[in-house]
PDB file of C-alpha atoms in Angstrom:
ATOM      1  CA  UNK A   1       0.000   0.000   0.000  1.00  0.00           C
ATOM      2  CA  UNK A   2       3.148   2.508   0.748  1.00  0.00           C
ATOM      3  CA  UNK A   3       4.485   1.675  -2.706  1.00  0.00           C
ATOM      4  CA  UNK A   4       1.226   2.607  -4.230  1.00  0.00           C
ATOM      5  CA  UNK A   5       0.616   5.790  -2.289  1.00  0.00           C
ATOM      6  CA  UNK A   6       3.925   6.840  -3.020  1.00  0.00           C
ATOM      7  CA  UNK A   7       3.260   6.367  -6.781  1.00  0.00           C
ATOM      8  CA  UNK A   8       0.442   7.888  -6.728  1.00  0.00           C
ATOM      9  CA  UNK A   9       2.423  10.816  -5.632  1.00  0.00           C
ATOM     10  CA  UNK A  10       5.008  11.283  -7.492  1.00  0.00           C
ATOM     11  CA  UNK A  11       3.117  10.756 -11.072  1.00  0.00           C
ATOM     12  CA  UNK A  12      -0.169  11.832 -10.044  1.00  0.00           C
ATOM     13  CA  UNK A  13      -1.989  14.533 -12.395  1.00  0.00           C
ATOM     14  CA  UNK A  14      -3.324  16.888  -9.924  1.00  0.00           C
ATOM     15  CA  UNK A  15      -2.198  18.117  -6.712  1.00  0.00           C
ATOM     16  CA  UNK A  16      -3.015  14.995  -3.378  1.00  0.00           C
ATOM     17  CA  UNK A  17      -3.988  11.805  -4.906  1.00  0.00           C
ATOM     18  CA  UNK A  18      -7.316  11.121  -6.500  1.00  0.00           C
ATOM     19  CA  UNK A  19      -8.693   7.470  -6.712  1.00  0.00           C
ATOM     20  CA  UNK A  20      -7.726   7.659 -10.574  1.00  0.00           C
ATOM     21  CA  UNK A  21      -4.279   7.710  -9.401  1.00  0.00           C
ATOM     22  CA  UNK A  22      -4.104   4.864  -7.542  1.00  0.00           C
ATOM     23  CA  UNK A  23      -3.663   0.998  -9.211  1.00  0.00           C
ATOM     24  CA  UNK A  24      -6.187  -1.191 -10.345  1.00  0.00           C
ATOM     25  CA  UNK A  25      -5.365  -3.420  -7.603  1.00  0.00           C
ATOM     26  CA  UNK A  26      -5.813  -1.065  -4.702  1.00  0.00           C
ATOM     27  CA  UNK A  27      -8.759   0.577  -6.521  1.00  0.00           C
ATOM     28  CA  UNK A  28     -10.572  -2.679  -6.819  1.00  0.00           C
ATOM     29  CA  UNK A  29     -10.165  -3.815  -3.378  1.00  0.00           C
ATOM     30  CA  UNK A  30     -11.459  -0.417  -1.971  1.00  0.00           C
ATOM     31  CA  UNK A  31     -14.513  -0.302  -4.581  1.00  0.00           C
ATOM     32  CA  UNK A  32     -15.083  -4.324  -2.734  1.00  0.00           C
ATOM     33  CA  UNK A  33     -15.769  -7.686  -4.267  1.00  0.00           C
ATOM     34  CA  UNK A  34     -19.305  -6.980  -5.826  1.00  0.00           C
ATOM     35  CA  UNK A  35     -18.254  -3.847  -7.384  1.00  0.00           C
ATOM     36  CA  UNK A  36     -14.802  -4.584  -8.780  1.00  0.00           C
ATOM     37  CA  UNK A  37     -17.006  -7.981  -9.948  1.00  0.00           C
ATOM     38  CA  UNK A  38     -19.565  -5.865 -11.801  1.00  0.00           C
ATOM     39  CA  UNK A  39     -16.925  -4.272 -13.967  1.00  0.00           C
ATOM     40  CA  UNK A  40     -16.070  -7.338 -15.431  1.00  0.00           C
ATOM     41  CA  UNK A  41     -17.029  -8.568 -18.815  1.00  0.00           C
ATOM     42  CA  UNK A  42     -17.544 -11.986 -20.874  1.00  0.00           C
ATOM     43  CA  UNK A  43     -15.441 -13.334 -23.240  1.00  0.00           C
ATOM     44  CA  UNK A  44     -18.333 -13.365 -26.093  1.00  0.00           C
ATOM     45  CA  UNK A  45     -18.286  -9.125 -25.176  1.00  0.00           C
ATOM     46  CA  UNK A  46     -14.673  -8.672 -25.222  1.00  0.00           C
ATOM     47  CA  UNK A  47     -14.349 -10.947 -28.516  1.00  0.00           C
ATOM     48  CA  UNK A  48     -17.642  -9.109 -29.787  1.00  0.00           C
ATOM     49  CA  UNK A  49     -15.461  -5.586 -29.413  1.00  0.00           C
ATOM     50  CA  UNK A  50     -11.884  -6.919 -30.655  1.00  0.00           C
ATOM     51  CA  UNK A  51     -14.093  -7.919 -34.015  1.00  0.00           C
ATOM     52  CA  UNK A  52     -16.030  -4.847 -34.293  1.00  0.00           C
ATOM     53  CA  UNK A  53     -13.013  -2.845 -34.166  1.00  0.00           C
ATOM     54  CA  UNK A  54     -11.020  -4.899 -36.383  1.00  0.00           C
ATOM     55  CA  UNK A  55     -13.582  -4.962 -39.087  1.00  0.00           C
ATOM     56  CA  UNK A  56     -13.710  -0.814 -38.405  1.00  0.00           C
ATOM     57  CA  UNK A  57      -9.892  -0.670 -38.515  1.00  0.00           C
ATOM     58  CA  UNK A  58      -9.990  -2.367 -41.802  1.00  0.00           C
ATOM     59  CA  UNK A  59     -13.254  -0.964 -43.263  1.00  0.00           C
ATOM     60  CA  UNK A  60     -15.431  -4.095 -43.189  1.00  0.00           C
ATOM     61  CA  UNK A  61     -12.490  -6.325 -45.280  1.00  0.00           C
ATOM     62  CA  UNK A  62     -13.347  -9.768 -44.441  1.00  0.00           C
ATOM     63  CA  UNK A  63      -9.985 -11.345 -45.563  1.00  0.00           C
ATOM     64  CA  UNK A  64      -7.903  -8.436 -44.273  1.00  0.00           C
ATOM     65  CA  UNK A  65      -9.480  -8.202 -40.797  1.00  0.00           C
ATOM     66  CA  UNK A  66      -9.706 -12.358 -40.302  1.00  0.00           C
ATOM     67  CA  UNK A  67      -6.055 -12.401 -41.276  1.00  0.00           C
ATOM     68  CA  UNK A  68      -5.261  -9.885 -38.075  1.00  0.00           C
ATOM     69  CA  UNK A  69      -6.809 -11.742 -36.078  1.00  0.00           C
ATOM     70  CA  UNK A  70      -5.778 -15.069 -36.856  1.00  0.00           C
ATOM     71  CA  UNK A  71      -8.900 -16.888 -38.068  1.00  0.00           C
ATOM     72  CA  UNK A  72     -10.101 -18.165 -41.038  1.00  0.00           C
ATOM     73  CA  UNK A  73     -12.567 -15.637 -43.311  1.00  0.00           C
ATOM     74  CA  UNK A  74     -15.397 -18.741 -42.319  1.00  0.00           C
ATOM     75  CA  UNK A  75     -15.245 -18.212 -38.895  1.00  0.00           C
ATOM     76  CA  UNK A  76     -14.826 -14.081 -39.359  1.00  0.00           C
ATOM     77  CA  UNK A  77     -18.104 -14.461 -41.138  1.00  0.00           C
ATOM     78  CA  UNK A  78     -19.625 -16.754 -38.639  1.00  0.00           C
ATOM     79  CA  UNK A  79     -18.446 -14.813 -35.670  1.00  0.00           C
ATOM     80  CA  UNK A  80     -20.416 -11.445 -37.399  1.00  0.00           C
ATOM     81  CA  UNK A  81     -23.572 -13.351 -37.823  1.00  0.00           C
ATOM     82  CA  UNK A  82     -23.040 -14.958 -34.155  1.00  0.00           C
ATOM     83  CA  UNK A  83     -22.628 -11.434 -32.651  1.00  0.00           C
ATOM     84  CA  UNK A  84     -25.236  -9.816 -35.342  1.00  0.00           C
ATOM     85  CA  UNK A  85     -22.435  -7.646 -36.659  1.00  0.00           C
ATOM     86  CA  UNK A  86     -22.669  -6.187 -39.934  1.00  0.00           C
TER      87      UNK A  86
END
């Protein structure tokens, strides 16, 4: 907890130490169990926004955008219909 104050400190963007300042860590385990819980997400949501912004990123190229992410155009295309993407 000293080693975290202390950071907060010295890169800190205002003057004292807001709660932004502080680590994920220290922030989650003052927020408690049930709210640091809440701010989690699924993997079908987190997968749902790494597609999206591929396919944005690449302006909707199927081939392109599969081939950054390392699936086949098939599954790119399966994945959009799964998650209702267009």
């Amino acid at each position: 907890m000293k080693n975290a104050v202390e950071r907060a400190l010295v890169f800190g963007k205002g003057e004292g130490i807001g709660v932004d300042d502080l680590p994920e860590s220290v922030r989650a385990a003052m927020l408690g169990p049930s709210l640091a819980f809440a701010r989690l997400r699924s993997l079908d949501d987190m997968e749902r926004e790494v597609i999206t912004a591929t396919l944005e990123a690449t302006h909707y190229k199927i081939t392109k955008a599969a081939e950054i992410l390392g699936i086949s155009r098939k599954t790119l295309l399966d994945k959009r219909k799964r998650y209702g993407l267009n």
